[in-house]
JSON list of C-alpha atoms in Angstrom, two decimals:
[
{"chain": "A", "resi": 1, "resn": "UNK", "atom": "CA", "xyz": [0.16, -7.98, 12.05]},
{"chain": "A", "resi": 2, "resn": "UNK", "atom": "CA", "xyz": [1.03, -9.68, 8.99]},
{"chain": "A", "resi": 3, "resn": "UNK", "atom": "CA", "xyz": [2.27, -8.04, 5.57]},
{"chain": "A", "resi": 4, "resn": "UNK", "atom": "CA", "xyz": [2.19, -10.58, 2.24]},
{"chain": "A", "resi": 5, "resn": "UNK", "atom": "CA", "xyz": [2.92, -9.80, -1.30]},
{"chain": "A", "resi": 6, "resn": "UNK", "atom": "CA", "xyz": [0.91, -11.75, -3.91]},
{"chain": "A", "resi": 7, "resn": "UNK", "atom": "CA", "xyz": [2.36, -11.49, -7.93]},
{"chain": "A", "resi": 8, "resn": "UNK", "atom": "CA", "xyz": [-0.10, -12.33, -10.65]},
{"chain": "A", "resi": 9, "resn": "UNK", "atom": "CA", "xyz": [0.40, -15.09, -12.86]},
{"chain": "A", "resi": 10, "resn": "UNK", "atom": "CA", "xyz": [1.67, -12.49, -15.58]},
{"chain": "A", "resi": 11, "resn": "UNK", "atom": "CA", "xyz": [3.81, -10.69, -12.99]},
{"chain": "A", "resi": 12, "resn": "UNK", "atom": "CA", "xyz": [2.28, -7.00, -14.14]},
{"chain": "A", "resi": 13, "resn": "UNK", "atom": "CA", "xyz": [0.95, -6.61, -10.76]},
{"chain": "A", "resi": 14, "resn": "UNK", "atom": "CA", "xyz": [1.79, -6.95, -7.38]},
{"chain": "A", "resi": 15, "resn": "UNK", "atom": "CA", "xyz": [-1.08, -7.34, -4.19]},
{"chain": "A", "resi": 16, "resn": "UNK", "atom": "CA", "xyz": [0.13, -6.26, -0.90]},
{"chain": "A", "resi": 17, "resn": "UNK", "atom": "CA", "xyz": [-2.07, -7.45, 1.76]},
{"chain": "A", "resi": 18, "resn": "UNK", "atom": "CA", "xyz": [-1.93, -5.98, 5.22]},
{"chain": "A", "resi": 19, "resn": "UNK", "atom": "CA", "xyz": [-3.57, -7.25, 8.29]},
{"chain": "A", "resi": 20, "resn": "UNK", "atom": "CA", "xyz": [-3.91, -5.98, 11.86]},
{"chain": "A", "resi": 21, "resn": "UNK", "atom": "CA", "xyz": [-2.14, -2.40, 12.53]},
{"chain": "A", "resi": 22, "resn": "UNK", "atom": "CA", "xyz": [-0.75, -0.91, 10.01]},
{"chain": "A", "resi": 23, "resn": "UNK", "atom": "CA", "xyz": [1.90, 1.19, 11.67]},
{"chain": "A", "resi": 24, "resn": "UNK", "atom": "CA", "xyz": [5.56, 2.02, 12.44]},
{"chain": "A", "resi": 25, "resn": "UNK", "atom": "CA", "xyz": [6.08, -1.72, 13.38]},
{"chain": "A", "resi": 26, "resn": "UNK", "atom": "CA", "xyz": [5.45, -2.58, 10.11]},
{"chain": "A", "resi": 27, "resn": "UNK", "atom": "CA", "xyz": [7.56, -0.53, 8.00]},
{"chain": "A", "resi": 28, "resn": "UNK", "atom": "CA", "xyz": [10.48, -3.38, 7.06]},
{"chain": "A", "resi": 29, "resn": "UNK", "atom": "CA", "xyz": [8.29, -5.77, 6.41]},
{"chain": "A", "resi": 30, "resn": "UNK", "atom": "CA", "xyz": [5.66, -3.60, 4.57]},
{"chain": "A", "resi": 31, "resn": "UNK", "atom": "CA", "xyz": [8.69, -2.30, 2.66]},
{"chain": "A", "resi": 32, "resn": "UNK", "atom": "CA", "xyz": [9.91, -6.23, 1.81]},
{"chain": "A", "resi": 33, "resn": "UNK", "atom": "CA", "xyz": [7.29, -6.74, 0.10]},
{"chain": "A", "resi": 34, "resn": "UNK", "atom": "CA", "xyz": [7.54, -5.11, -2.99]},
{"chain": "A", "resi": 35, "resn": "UNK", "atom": "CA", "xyz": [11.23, -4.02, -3.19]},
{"chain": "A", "resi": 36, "resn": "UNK", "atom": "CA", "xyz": [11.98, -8.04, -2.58]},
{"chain": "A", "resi": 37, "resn": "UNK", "atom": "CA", "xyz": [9.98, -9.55, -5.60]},
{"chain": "A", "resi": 38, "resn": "UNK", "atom": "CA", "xyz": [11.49, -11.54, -8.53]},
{"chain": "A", "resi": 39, "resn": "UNK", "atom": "CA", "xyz": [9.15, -9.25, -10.91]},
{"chain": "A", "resi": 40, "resn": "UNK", "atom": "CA", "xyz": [8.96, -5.65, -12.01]},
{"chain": "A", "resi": 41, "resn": "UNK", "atom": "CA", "xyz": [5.13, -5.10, -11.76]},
{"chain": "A", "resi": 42, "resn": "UNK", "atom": "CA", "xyz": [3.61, -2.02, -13.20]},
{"chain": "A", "resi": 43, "resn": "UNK", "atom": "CA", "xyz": [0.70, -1.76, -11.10]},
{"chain": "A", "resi": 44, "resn": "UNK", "atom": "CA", "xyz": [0.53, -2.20, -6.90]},
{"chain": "A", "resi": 45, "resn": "UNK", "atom": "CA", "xyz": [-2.40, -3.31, -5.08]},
{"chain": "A", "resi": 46, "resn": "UNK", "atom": "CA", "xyz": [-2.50, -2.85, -1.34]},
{"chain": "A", "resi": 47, "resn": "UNK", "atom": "CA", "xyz": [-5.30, -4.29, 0.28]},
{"chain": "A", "resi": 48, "resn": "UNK", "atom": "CA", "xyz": [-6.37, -3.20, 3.66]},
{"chain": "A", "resi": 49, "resn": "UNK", "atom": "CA", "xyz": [-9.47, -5.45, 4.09]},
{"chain": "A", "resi": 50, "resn": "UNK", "atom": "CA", "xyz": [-7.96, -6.81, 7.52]},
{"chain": "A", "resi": 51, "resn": "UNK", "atom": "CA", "xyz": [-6.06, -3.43, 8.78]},
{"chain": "A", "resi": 52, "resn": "UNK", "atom": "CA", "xyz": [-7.59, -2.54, 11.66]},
{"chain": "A", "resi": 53, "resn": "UNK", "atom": "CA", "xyz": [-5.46, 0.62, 12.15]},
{"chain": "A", "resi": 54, "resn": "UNK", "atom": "CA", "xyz": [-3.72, 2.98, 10.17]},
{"chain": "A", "resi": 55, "resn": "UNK", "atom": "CA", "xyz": [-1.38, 6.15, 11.59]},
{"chain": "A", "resi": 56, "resn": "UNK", "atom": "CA", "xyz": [1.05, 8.54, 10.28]},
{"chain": "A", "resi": 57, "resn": "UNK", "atom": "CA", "xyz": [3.76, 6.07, 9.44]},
{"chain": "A", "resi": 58, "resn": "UNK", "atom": "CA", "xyz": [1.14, 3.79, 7.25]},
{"chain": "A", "resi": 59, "resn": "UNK", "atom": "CA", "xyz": [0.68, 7.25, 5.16]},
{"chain": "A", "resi": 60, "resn": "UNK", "atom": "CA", "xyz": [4.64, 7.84, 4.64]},
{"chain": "A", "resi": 61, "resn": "UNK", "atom": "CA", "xyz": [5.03, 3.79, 3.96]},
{"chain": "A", "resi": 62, "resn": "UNK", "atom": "CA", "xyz": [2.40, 4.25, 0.88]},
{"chain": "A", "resi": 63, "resn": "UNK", "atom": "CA", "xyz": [3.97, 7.27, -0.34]},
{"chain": "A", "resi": 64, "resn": "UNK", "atom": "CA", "xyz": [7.44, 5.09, 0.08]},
{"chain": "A", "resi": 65, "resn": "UNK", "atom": "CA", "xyz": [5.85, 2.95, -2.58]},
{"chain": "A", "resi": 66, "resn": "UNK", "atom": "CA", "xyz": [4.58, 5.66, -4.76]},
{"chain": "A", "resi": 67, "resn": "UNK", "atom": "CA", "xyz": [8.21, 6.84, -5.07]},
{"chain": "A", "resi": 68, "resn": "UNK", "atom": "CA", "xyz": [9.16, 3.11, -5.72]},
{"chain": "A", "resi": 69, "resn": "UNK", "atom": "CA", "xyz": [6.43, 2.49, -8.37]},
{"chain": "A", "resi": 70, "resn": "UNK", "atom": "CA", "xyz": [7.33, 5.46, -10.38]},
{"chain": "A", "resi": 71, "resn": "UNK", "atom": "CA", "xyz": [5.88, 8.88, -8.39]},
{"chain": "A", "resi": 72, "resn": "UNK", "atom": "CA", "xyz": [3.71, 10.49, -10.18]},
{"chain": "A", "resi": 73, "resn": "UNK", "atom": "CA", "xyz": [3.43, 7.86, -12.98]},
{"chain": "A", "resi": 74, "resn": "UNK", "atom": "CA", "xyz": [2.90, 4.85, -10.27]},
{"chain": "A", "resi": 75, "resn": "UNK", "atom": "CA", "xyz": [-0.47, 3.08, -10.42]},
{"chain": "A", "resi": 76, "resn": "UNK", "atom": "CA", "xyz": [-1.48, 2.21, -7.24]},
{"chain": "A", "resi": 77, "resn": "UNK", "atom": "CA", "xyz": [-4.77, 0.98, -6.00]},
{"chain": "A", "resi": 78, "resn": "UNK", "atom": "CA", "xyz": [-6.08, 1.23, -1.88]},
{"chain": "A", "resi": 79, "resn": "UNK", "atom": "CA", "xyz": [-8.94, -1.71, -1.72]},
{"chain": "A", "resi": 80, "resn": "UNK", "atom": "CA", "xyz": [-11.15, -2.85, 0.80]},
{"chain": "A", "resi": 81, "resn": "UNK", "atom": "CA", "xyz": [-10.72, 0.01, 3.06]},
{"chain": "A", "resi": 82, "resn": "UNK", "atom": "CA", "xyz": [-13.18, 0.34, 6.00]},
{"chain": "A", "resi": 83, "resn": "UNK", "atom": "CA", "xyz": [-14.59, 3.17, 6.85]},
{"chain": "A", "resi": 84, "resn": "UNK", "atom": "CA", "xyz": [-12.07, 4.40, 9.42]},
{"chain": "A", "resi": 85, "resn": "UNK", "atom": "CA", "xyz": [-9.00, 3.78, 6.91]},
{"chain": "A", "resi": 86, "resn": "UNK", "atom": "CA", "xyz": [-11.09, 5.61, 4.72]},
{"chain": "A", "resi": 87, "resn": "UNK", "atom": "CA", "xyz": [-11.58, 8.61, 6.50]},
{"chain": "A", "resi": 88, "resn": "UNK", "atom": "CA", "xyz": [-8.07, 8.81, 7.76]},
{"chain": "A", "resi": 89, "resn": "UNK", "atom": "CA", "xyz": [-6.78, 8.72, 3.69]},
{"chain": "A", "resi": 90, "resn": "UNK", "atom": "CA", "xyz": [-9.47, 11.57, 2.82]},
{"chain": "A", "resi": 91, "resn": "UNK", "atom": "CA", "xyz": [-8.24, 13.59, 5.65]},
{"chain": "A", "resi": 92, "resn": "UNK", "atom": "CA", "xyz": [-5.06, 13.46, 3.79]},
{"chain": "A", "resi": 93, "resn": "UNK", "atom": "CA", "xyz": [-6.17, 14.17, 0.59]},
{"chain": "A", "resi": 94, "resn": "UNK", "atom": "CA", "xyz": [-4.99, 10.36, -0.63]},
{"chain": "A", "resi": 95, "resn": "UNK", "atom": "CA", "xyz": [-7.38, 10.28, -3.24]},
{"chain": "A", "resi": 96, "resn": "UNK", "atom": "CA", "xyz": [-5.17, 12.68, -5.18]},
{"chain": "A", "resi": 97, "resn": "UNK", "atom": "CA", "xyz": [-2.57, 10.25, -5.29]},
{"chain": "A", "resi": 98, "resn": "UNK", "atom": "CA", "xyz": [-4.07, 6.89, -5.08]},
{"chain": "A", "resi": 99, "resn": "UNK", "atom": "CA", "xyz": [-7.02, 5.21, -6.63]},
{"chain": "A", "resi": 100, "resn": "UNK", "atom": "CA", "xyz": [-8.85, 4.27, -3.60]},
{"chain": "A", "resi": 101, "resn": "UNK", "atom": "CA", "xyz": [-11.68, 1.23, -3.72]}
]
């Protein structure tokens, strides 16, 4: 599992990409990257095009960084999700609090 944080050139957004599980094991790094970035972005991309697992503790880590990005106001994007990661995120009604791609 590996857990990278990209900033664009204009540092308005930041791209989280996750790879392999996406569980409890990756909660401190997951969480690094975006509360340990030189920039304030004001949109957060996270994309799961290599997570090959997602559980309980993935859902409370993305809700972590809604609360971080500004709750309610926080734009946050899900890309790349297969169809598995997909179905889990419908199941819990993620689409009300995400835009998911």
């Amino acid at each position: 599992m590996a857990i990278t944080s990209v900033p664009s050139a204009d540092g308005q957004e930041l791209t989280i990409v996750v790879q392999g599980r996406f569980d409890f094991g990756a909660h401190q790094e997951f969480r690094d990257a975006y509360e340990r970035v030189d920039t304030t972005p004001k949109r957060y991309v996270v994309d799961l095009k290599g997570a090959t697992y997602l559980d309980s503790s993935a859902l409370g880590m993305l809700l972590l960084l809604r609360d971080h990005a500004g709750g309610e106001n926080a734009q946050i994007r899900l890309e790349h999700c297969n169809a598995d990661v997909r179905k889990i995120l419908a199941i819990s009604n993620f689409e009300q609090l995400f835009t998911i791609s």
